[in-house]
Structure formats: C-alpha cells, structure tokens
Amino acid sequence: ALSTASDGGSAMVASPSMAFLRMLTGNANEEDLLGPQRALQRMRAAARAASNSTGGDPAAAQAAAAQAAHAAHGRCLLKIMDLRPKSAAMANRTQGYGYENTSYYPNSTLSFCGIGNIHAVRDAYQKMSSLCLSPTANDVQWSSLVEDTKWLSQIRLVLSASWQAAFHVRYNRLPVLLHCSHGWDRTSQVSALAQLLLDGHYRTREGF
C-alpha cells in the first residue's frame, strides 16, 4: 500500500487549484481522480461555516455542525486499485479470489486498471521481440505491426495505473491499496513506479 506523507519531512503540500488538477488529468477519469478533492473542499467549506456561525444560537451552531458532518460523510478515505481487468477479477471469483465489495469498506472507492496478467505480458513481449529481430518485417506496416503485439498497450496501462496511484497520494492525500490476483508482477511494478514518481530522489543516480 502507498501512504500519504509530507515531502522530505517538511509541511504538507498545499492543495493546488482545481484548474491545475484538471490540466494534469487532461479531463480524463475526472470523477475518480478529482472527486476526493471536491469532497474535501465541501467538507472544508462546511467546517468554516460551522466555525464562523455567530449569534450564540445553539440551534444554528448545531445545524452548522450537522452540515459539516454531512459533508464529511462518504468522503473517500482509502483508494483501492485492482490492477486486473474487471472481467478477470469477476472470473477469479470462481476460484475464491474475487474483489472488494466497497459496501463493506465505508469511505473507500474501487477502480480496475485493466493490466493483463503475466502470461499476457509475456506473450506481448515475445511478439515484440520476434518482430524486432525479424529480417522480413515490413517497414511500411511497422507501426501497425508493433501495435498488434499489444506490448505498448501493456506498458501504457502499467504507466497509467502508476500515475493514478501517485496522483491520489500526492494531490488527494489518500492511502492507496494496490493488488491484483497474487501480487507477483503488476502490483510490484505499479507500486515501484508510483514511488519513483512521488520521490525525485529515487530518480537520481544516488537514489537509484
């Protein structure tokens, strides 16, 4: 699991503007990535309203507190990322694996990342290797031949999941739980890449 942390022991990073976050996400998967930010802003606004209530009216203060509590209810406090395709996760139910039912985990959300299993990745890698080593590969069709191997698609899915995990930790300040079926390959890849994205030290020669 990836947890929120301050940068280098310093103060927590200030929340950036929604416009900046939309620019980062490119308006893709906006509800999942920006939903926690919107919920946090609603909660903060309600808390400010509760603290600024004046007049000494107990009923008004109680109403403001209730509004703040309502704003906090349902806010995502844990992001679960199942790295498998949803179809594979559902099929695993027959073997007793399945996936999380978020109704049992209040204040959590679940998303599927669609990364193939180790066999699919190995197959794509072997096709890509064969294509690169083939003396008869058609240069005119090279781009489509590379696409047909599915290797770039697998790489894109791993990078996308890693970036989303890092985004949730960095900007939504959420702990992120990563898993697949057994945690052999996809989980370690996405976890390691997300940590590299989050901490620039480990992208240096010394850190590496």
Tab-separated table of C-alpha atoms in Angstrom:
chain	number	residue	atom	x	y	z
A	1	ALA	CA	0.000	0.000	0.000
A	2	LEU	CA	1.095	3.558	-0.670
A	3	SER	CA	0.521	6.128	2.066
A	4	THR	CA	0.413	9.899	2.179
A	5	ALA	CA	3.494	11.647	3.520
A	6	SER	CA	4.977	15.080	3.715
A	7	ASP	CA	7.810	15.988	1.350
A	8	GLY	CA	11.186	15.480	2.997
A	9	GLY	CA	9.740	15.904	6.465
A	10	SER	CA	8.516	19.416	5.665
A	11	ALA	CA	4.971	20.736	5.811
A	12	MET	CA	2.259	19.045	3.794
A	13	VAL	CA	1.953	20.211	0.184
A	14	ALA	CA	-0.732	22.880	-0.194
A	15	SER	CA	-3.790	21.821	-2.159
A	16	PRO	CA	-3.441	23.040	-5.759
A	17	SER	CA	-6.288	24.656	-7.646
A	18	MET	CA	-8.885	22.547	-9.442
A	19	ALA	CA	-7.828	24.181	-12.721
A	20	PHE	CA	-4.262	22.907	-12.197
A	21	LEU	CA	-5.507	19.400	-11.361
A	22	ARG	CA	-7.745	19.336	-14.433
A	23	MET	CA	-4.728	20.304	-16.521
A	24	LEU	CA	-2.775	17.387	-15.019
A	25	THR	CA	-5.518	14.853	-15.638
A	26	GLY	CA	-6.434	16.143	-19.083
A	27	ASN	CA	-10.105	15.801	-18.061
A	28	ALA	CA	-9.683	12.020	-18.221
A	29	ASN	CA	-11.153	9.838	-15.471
A	30	GLU	CA	-12.081	13.084	-13.738
A	31	GLU	CA	-14.649	11.745	-11.282
A	32	ASP	CA	-12.236	9.189	-9.846
A	33	LEU	CA	-9.200	11.469	-9.727
A	34	LEU	CA	-10.821	14.766	-8.735
A	35	GLY	CA	-13.828	13.505	-6.748
A	36	PRO	CA	-11.841	13.337	-3.478
A	37	GLN	CA	-10.690	16.936	-3.985
A	38	ARG	CA	-14.247	18.166	-4.452
A	39	ALA	CA	-15.405	16.267	-1.355
A	40	LEU	CA	-12.536	17.740	0.661
A	41	GLN	CA	-13.408	21.260	-0.487
A	42	ARG	CA	-17.060	20.763	0.506
A	43	MET	CA	-16.002	19.497	3.921
A	44	ARG	CA	-13.671	22.450	4.485
A	45	ALA	CA	-16.347	24.938	3.413
A	46	ALA	CA	-18.848	23.371	5.792
A	47	ALA	CA	-16.290	23.389	8.621
A	48	ARG	CA	-15.572	27.084	8.017
A	49	ALA	CA	-19.286	27.844	8.040
A	50	ALA	CA	-19.652	25.978	11.326
A	51	SER	CA	-16.724	27.811	12.940
A	52	ASN	CA	-17.949	31.202	11.698
A	53	SER	CA	-21.504	30.781	12.940
A	54	THR	CA	-22.249	33.712	15.226
A	55	GLY	CA	-25.017	34.929	17.437
A	56	GLY	CA	-24.658	32.299	20.121
A	57	ASP	CA	-27.664	30.444	18.749
A	58	PRO	CA	-27.277	26.785	19.831
A	59	ALA	CA	-29.703	25.641	17.141
A	60	ALA	CA	-27.722	27.410	14.398
A	61	ALA	CA	-24.441	26.006	15.693
A	62	GLN	CA	-25.928	22.515	15.810
A	63	ALA	CA	-27.239	22.864	12.253
A	64	ALA	CA	-23.835	24.050	11.039
A	65	ALA	CA	-22.124	21.115	12.752
A	66	ALA	CA	-24.615	18.711	11.187
A	67	GLN	CA	-23.906	20.214	7.769
A	68	ALA	CA	-20.163	19.742	8.279
A	69	ALA	CA	-20.684	16.132	9.343
A	70	HIS	CA	-22.889	15.518	6.296
A	71	ALA	CA	-20.182	16.955	4.030
A	72	ALA	CA	-17.583	14.627	5.572
A	73	HIS	CA	-19.826	11.558	5.287
A	74	GLY	CA	-18.971	9.448	2.269
A	75	ARG	CA	-15.680	11.189	1.615
A	76	CYS	CA	-13.122	8.787	0.181
A	77	LEU	CA	-10.507	7.889	2.800
A	78	LEU	CA	-8.993	4.864	1.031
A	79	LYS	CA	-8.404	4.313	-2.677
A	80	ILE	CA	-8.380	0.663	-3.775
A	81	MET	CA	-6.838	-0.030	-7.177
A	82	ASP	CA	-7.402	-3.534	-8.535
A	83	LEU	CA	-4.807	-3.799	-11.285
A	84	ARG	CA	-6.641	-6.559	-13.164
A	85	PRO	CA	-9.287	-6.149	-15.851
A	86	LYS	CA	-12.693	-6.281	-14.187
A	87	SER	CA	-13.639	-9.305	-16.277
A	88	ALA	CA	-10.627	-11.197	-14.899
A	89	ALA	CA	-11.474	-10.174	-11.328
A	90	MET	CA	-15.017	-11.457	-11.758
A	91	ALA	CA	-13.738	-14.716	-13.241
A	92	ASN	CA	-11.414	-15.160	-10.246
A	93	ARG	CA	-14.482	-15.329	-8.023
A	94	THR	CA	-14.961	-18.939	-9.148
A	95	GLN	CA	-11.564	-19.713	-7.564
A	96	GLY	CA	-12.383	-17.914	-4.334
A	97	TYR	CA	-10.480	-14.686	-5.061
A	98	GLY	CA	-12.941	-12.060	-6.298
A	99	TYR	CA	-12.519	-8.397	-5.338
A	100	GLU	CA	-13.563	-5.932	-2.639
A	101	ASN	CA	-17.206	-5.089	-2.063
A	102	THR	CA	-16.943	-1.402	-1.139
A	103	SER	CA	-20.206	-1.602	0.805
A	104	TYR	CA	-18.120	-3.458	3.415
A	105	TYR	CA	-15.430	-0.754	3.360
A	106	PRO	CA	-17.016	2.632	4.135
A	107	ASN	CA	-15.308	5.713	2.687
A	108	SER	CA	-13.400	3.704	0.080
A	109	THR	CA	-13.580	3.561	-3.709
A	110	LEU	CA	-12.508	0.788	-6.075
A	111	SER	CA	-11.284	1.023	-9.651
A	112	PHE	CA	-9.966	-1.559	-12.116
A	113	CYS	CA	-6.848	-0.795	-14.173
A	114	GLY	CA	-7.125	-3.461	-16.883
A	115	ILE	CA	-3.491	-4.653	-16.818
A	116	GLY	CA	-3.016	-8.129	-18.301
A	117	ASN	CA	-1.603	-10.991	-16.257
A	118	ILE	CA	1.963	-12.251	-16.506
A	119	HIS	CA	1.057	-14.588	-19.369
A	120	ALA	CA	-0.457	-11.776	-21.462
A	121	VAL	CA	2.572	-9.548	-20.850
A	122	ARG	CA	4.998	-12.357	-21.683
A	123	ASP	CA	3.104	-13.090	-24.896
A	124	ALA	CA	3.220	-9.412	-25.897
A	125	TYR	CA	6.948	-9.208	-25.110
A	126	GLN	CA	7.739	-12.306	-27.156
A	127	LYS	CA	5.777	-10.957	-30.128
A	128	MET	CA	7.584	-7.618	-29.857
A	129	SER	CA	10.986	-9.343	-29.647
A	130	SER	CA	10.213	-11.537	-32.652
A	131	LEU	CA	9.122	-8.528	-34.657
A	132	CYS	CA	12.272	-6.546	-33.811
A	133	LEU	CA	14.526	-9.482	-34.732
A	134	SER	CA	12.666	-10.398	-37.902
A	135	PRO	CA	14.690	-9.680	-41.073
A	136	THR	CA	11.496	-9.716	-43.149
A	137	ALA	CA	9.399	-7.206	-41.171
A	138	ASN	CA	7.530	-4.816	-43.447
A	139	ASP	CA	8.802	-1.282	-42.797
A	140	VAL	CA	5.696	0.268	-44.318
A	141	GLN	CA	3.470	-1.548	-41.831
A	142	TRP	CA	5.882	-1.257	-38.912
A	143	SER	CA	3.649	0.918	-36.718
A	144	SER	CA	0.642	-1.370	-37.075
A	145	LEU	CA	2.800	-4.471	-36.548
A	146	VAL	CA	4.155	-3.015	-33.290
A	147	GLU	CA	0.611	-2.126	-32.190
A	148	ASP	CA	-0.560	-5.668	-32.942
A	149	THR	CA	1.924	-7.103	-30.428
A	150	LYS	CA	-0.015	-5.340	-27.595
A	151	TRP	CA	3.311	-4.565	-25.908
A	152	LEU	CA	2.844	-0.809	-25.985
A	153	SER	CA	-0.692	-1.231	-24.675
A	154	GLN	CA	0.586	-3.208	-21.676
A	155	ILE	CA	3.263	-0.580	-20.965
A	156	ARG	CA	0.694	2.223	-21.231
A	157	LEU	CA	-1.642	0.509	-18.737
A	158	VAL	CA	1.153	-0.002	-16.188
A	159	LEU	CA	2.298	3.628	-16.520
A	160	SER	CA	-1.279	4.915	-16.312
A	161	ALA	CA	-2.009	2.952	-13.124
A	162	SER	CA	1.269	4.130	-11.580
A	163	TRP	CA	0.493	7.754	-12.408
A	164	GLN	CA	-3.023	7.497	-10.959
A	165	ALA	CA	-1.703	5.933	-7.737
A	166	ALA	CA	0.868	8.716	-7.409
A	167	PHE	CA	-1.800	11.345	-8.105
A	168	HIS	CA	-4.043	10.032	-5.328
A	169	VAL	CA	-1.168	10.031	-2.845
A	170	ARG	CA	0.322	13.387	-3.857
A	171	TYR	CA	-2.748	15.522	-4.522
A	172	ASN	CA	-5.702	13.737	-2.884
A	173	ARG	CA	-3.589	12.810	0.176
A	174	LEU	CA	-5.076	9.330	0.183
A	175	PRO	CA	-3.571	5.979	1.124
A	176	VAL	CA	-3.734	3.685	-1.895
A	177	LEU	CA	-4.163	-0.088	-1.710
A	178	LEU	CA	-2.797	-1.892	-4.784
A	179	HIS	CA	-3.368	-5.533	-5.615
A	180	CYS	CA	-4.026	-7.996	-8.414
A	181	SER	CA	-4.610	-11.748	-8.099
A	182	HIS	CA	-1.433	-12.757	-6.256
A	183	GLY	CA	0.752	-9.647	-6.193
A	184	TRP	CA	3.525	-11.189	-8.280
A	185	ASP	CA	4.046	-8.781	-11.138
A	186	ARG	CA	1.512	-5.982	-11.744
A	187	THR	CA	1.352	-4.973	-8.090
A	188	SER	CA	5.122	-4.669	-7.628
A	189	GLN	CA	5.560	-2.838	-10.954
A	190	VAL	CA	2.879	-0.224	-10.267
A	191	SER	CA	3.916	0.232	-6.634
A	192	ALA	CA	7.589	0.729	-7.540
A	193	LEU	CA	6.843	3.130	-10.400
A	194	ALA	CA	4.428	5.174	-8.267
A	195	GLN	CA	7.101	5.573	-5.606
A	196	LEU	CA	9.596	6.694	-8.257
A	197	LEU	CA	7.077	9.275	-9.478
A	198	LEU	CA	6.458	10.519	-5.943
A	199	ASP	CA	10.050	10.973	-4.811
A	200	GLY	CA	12.539	12.616	-7.126
A	201	HIS	CA	15.467	11.390	-5.010
A	202	TYR	CA	14.991	7.876	-6.304
A	203	ARG	CA	15.185	9.112	-9.898
A	204	THR	CA	18.789	10.207	-9.320
A	205	ARG	CA	21.880	8.045	-9.667
A	206	GLU	CA	22.472	8.201	-5.906
A	207	GLY	CA	18.877	7.355	-5.047
A	208	PHE	CA	18.722	4.518	-7.554
